[in-house]
Structure formats: structure tokens, C-alpha cells
Short mmCIF file of N, CA, C and O in Angstrom, two decimals:
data_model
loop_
_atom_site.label_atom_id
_atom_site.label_comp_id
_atom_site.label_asym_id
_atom_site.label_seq_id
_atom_site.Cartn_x
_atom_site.Cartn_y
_atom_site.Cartn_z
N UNK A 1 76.19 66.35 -96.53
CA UNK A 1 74.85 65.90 -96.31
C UNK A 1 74.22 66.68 -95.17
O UNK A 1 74.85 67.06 -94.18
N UNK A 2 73.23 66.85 -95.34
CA UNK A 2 72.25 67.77 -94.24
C UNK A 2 71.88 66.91 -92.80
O UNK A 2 71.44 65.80 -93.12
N UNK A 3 71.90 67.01 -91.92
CA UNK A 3 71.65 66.46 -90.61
C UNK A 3 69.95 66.60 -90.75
O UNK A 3 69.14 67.26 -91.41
N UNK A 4 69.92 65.63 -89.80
CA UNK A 4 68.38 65.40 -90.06
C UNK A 4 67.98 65.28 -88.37
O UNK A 4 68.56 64.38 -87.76
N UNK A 5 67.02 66.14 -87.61
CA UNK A 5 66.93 65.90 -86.44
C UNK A 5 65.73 65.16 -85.95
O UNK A 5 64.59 65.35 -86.37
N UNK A 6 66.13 64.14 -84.84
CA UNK A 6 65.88 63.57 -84.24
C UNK A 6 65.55 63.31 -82.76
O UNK A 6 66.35 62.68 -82.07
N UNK A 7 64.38 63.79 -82.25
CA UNK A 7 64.72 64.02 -80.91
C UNK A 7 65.61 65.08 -80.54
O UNK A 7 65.36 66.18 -81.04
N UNK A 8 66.65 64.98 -79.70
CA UNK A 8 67.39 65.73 -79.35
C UNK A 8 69.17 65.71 -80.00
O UNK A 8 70.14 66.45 -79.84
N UNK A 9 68.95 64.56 -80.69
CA UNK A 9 69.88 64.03 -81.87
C UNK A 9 69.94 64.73 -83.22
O UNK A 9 68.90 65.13 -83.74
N UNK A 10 70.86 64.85 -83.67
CA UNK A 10 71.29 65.60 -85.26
C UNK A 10 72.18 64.34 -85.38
O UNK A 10 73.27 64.07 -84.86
N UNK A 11 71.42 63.66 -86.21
CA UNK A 11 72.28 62.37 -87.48
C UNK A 11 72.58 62.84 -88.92
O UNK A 11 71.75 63.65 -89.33
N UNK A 12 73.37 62.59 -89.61
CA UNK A 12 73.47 62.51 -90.99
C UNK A 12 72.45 61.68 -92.12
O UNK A 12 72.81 60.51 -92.05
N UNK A 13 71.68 61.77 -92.81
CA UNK A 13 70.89 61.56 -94.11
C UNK A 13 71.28 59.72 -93.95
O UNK A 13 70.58 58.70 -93.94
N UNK A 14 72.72 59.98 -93.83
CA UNK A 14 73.03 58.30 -94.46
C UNK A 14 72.87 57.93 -93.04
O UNK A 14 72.00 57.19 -93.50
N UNK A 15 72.85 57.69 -91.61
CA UNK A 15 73.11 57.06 -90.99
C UNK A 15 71.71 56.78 -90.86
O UNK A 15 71.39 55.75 -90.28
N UNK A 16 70.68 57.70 -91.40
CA UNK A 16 69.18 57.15 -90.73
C UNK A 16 68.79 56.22 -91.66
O UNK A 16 68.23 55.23 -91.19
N UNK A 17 68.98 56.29 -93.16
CA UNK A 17 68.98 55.09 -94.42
C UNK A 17 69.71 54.11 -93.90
O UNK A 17 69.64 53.17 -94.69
N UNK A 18 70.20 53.90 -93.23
CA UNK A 18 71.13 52.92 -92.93
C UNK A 18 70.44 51.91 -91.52
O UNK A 18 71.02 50.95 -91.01
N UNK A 19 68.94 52.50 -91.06
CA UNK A 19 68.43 52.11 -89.84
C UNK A 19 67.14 51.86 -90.19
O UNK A 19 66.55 52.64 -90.94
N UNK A 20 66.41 50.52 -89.60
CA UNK A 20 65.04 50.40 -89.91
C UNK A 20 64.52 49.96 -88.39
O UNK A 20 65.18 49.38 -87.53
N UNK A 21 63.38 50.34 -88.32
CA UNK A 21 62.47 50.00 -87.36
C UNK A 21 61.70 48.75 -87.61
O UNK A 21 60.93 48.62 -88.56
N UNK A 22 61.98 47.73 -86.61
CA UNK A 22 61.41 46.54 -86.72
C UNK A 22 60.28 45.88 -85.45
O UNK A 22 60.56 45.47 -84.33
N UNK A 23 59.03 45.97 -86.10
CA UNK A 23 58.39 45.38 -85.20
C UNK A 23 58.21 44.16 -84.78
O UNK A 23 57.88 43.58 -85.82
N UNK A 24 58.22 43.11 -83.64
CA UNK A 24 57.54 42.25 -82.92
C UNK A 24 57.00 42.12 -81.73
O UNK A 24 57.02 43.15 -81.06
N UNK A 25 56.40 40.99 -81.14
CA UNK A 25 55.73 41.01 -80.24
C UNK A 25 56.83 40.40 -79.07
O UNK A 25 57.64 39.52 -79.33
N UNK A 26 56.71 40.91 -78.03
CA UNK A 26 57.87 40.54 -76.80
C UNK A 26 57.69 39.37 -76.54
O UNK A 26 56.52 38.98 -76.58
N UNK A 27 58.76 38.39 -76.17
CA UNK A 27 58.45 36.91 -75.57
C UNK A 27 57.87 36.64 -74.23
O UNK A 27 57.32 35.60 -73.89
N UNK A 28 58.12 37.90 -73.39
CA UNK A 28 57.59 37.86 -72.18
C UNK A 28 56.26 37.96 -72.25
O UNK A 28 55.56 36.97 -72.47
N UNK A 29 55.70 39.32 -72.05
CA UNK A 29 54.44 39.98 -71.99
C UNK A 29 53.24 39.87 -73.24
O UNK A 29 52.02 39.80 -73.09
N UNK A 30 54.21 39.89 -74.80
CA UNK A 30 53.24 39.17 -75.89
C UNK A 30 52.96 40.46 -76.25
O UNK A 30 52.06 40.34 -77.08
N UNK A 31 53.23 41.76 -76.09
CA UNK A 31 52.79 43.10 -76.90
C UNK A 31 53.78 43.42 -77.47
O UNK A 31 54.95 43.09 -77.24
N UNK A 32 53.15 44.44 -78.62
CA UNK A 32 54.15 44.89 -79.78
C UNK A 32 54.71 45.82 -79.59
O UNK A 32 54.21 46.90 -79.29
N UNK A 33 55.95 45.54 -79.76
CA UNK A 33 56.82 46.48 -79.67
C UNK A 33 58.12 46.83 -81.31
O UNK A 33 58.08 46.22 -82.38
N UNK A 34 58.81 47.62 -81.04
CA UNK A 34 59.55 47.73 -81.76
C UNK A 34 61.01 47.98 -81.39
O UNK A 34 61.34 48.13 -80.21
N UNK A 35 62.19 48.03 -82.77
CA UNK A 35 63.56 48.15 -82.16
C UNK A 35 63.93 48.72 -83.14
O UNK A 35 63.25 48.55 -84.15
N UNK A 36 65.30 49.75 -83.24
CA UNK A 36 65.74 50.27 -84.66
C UNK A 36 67.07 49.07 -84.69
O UNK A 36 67.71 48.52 -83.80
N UNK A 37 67.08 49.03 -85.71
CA UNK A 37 68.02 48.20 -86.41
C UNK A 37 69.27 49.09 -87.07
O UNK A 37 69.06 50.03 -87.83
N UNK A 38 70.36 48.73 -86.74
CA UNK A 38 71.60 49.48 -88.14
C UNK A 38 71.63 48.66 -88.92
O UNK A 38 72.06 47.55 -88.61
N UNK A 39 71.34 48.84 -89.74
CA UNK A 39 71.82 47.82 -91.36
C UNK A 39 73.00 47.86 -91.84
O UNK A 39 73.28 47.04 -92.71
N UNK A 40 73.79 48.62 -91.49
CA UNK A 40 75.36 48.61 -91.35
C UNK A 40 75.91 47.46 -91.25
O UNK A 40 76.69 46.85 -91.99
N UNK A 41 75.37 47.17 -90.09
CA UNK A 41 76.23 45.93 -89.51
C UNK A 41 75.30 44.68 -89.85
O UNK A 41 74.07 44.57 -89.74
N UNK A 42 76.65 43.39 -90.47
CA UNK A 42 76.25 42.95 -90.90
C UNK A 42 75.45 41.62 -89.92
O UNK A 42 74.66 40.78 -90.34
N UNK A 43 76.05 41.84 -88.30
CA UNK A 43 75.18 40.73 -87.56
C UNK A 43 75.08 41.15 -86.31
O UNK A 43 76.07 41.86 -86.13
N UNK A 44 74.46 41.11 -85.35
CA UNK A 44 74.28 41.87 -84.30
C UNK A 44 73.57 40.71 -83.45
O UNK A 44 72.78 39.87 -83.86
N UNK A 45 74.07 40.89 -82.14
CA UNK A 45 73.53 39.98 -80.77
C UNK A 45 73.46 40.73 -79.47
O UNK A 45 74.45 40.92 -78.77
N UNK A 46 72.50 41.05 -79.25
CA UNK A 46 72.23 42.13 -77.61
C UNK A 46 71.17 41.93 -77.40
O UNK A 46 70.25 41.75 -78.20
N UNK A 47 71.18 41.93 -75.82
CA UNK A 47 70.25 42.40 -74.48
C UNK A 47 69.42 43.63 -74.86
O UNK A 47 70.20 44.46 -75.34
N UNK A 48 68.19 44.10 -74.86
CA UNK A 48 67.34 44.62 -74.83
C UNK A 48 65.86 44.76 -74.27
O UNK A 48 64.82 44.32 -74.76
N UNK A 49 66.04 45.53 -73.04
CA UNK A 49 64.68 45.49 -72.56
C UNK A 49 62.89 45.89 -73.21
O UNK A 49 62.54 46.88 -73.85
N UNK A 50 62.22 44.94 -72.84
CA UNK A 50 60.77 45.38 -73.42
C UNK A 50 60.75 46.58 -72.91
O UNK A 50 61.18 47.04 -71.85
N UNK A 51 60.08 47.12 -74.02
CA UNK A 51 59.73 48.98 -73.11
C UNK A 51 58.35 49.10 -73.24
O UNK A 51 57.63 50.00 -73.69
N UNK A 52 58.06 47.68 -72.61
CA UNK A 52 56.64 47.13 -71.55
C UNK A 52 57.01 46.79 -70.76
O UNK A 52 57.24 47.48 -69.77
N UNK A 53 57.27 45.37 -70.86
CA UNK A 53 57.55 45.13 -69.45
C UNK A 53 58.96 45.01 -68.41
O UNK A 53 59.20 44.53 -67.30
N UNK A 54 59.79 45.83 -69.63
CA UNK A 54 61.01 46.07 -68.64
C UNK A 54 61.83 44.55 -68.72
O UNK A 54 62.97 44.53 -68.24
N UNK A 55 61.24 43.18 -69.36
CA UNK A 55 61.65 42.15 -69.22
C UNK A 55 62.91 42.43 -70.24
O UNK A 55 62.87 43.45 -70.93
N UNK A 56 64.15 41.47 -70.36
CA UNK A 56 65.05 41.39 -70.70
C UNK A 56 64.81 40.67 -72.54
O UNK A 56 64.31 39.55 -72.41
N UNK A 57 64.99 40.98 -73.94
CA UNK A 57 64.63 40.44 -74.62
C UNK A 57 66.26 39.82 -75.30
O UNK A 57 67.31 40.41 -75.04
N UNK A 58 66.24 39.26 -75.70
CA UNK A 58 67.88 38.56 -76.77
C UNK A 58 67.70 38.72 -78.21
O UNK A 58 67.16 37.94 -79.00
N UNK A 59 68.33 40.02 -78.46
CA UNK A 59 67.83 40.48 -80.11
C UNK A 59 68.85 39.66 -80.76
O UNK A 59 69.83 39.40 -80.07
N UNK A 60 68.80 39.14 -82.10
CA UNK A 60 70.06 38.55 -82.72
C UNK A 60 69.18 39.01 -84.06
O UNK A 60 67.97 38.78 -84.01
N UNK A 61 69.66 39.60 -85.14
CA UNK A 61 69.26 39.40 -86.41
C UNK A 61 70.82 39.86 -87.53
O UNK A 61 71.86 40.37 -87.12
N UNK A 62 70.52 39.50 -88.80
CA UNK A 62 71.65 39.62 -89.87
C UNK A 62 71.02 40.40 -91.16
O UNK A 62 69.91 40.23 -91.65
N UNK A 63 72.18 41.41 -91.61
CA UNK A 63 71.79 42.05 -92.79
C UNK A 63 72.19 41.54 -93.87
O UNK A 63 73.29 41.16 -93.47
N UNK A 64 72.15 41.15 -95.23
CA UNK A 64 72.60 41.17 -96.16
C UNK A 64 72.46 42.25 -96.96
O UNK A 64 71.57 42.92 -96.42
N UNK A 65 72.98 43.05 -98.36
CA UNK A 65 72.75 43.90 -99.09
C UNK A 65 71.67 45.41 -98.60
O UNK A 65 70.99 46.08 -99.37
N UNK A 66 71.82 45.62 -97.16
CA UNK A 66 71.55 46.79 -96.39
C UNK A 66 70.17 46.35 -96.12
O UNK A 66 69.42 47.09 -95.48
N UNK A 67 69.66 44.82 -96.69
CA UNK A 67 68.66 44.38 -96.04
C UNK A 67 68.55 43.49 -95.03
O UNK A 67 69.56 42.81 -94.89
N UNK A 68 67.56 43.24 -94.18
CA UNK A 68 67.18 42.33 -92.63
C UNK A 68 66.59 41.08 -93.61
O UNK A 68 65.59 41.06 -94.32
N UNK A 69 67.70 39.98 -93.34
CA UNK A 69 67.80 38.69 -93.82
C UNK A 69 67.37 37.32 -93.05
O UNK A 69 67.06 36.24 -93.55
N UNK A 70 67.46 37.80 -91.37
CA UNK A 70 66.93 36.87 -90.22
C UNK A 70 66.91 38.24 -88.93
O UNK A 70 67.59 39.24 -88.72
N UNK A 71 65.55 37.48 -88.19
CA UNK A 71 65.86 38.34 -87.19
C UNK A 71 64.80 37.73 -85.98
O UNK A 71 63.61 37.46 -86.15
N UNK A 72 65.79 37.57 -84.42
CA UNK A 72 65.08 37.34 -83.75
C UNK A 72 65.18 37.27 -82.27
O UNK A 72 66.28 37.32 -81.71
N UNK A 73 63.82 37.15 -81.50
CA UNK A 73 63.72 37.78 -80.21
C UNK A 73 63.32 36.72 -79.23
O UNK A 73 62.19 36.24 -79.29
N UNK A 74 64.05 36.39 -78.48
CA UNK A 74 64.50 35.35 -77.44
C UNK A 74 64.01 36.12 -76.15
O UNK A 74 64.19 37.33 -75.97
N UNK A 75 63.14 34.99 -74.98
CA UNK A 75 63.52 35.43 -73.64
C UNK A 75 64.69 34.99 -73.06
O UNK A 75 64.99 35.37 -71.93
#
């Protein structure tokens, strides 16, 4: 598979199909932001700062069938 570049990153074809960009609005500050997602995995729970306001956000969401099935953003 052909690498596909990114920034300063060279990923593989499948690892970027495998990632979606998900928008919401931060619990702190209330502006939109976004996060990439792996759809790989099938459940995921992390710390992530707004890249507004630097506040601390609590991502938790779940994939089923390489799709985003729940997903959500906690202060």
C-alpha cells in the first residue's frame, strides 16, 4: 500500500480509513472543535485538551463495524 503523507507523518492507506474526524463543541469554553478517532479500536477512554482553551476534555466513545456507535465529551 502507498503511504499517504501527512504533515510530517507517512501513514499507510489503511491506517487513515481506519480514522475519522469528529466534531463537537468543548464542555468548557462551548467552541467547536474536533478529534481524530481510530476506528480500530473498539472502545477508547482519554484525557484530551481543548485546543481552545487548553481545558482538560474526557473523550470516551465505541466503534462497532469500523463505525462510531456512541461518543462523548465530559468536563
Amino acid at each position: 500500500m502507498e503511504p499517504v503523507e501527512i504533515g510530517d507523518k507517512s501513514l499507510n492507506k489503511a491506517d487513515v480509513m481506519n480514522q475519522l474526524e469528529h466534531f463537537f463543541h468543548c464542555p468548557h469554553c462551548g467552541e467547536p472543535i474536533s478529534v481524530l478517532l481510530d476506528l480500530s479500536v473498539e472502545q477508547q477512554n482519554y484525557i484530551e485538551d481543548c485546543e481552545v482553551c487548553c481545558a482538560p476534555i474526557e473523550i470516551s466513545y465505541q466503534v462497532a463495524d469500523d463505525e462510531l456507535t456512541s461518543f462523548s465529551a465530559q468536563a
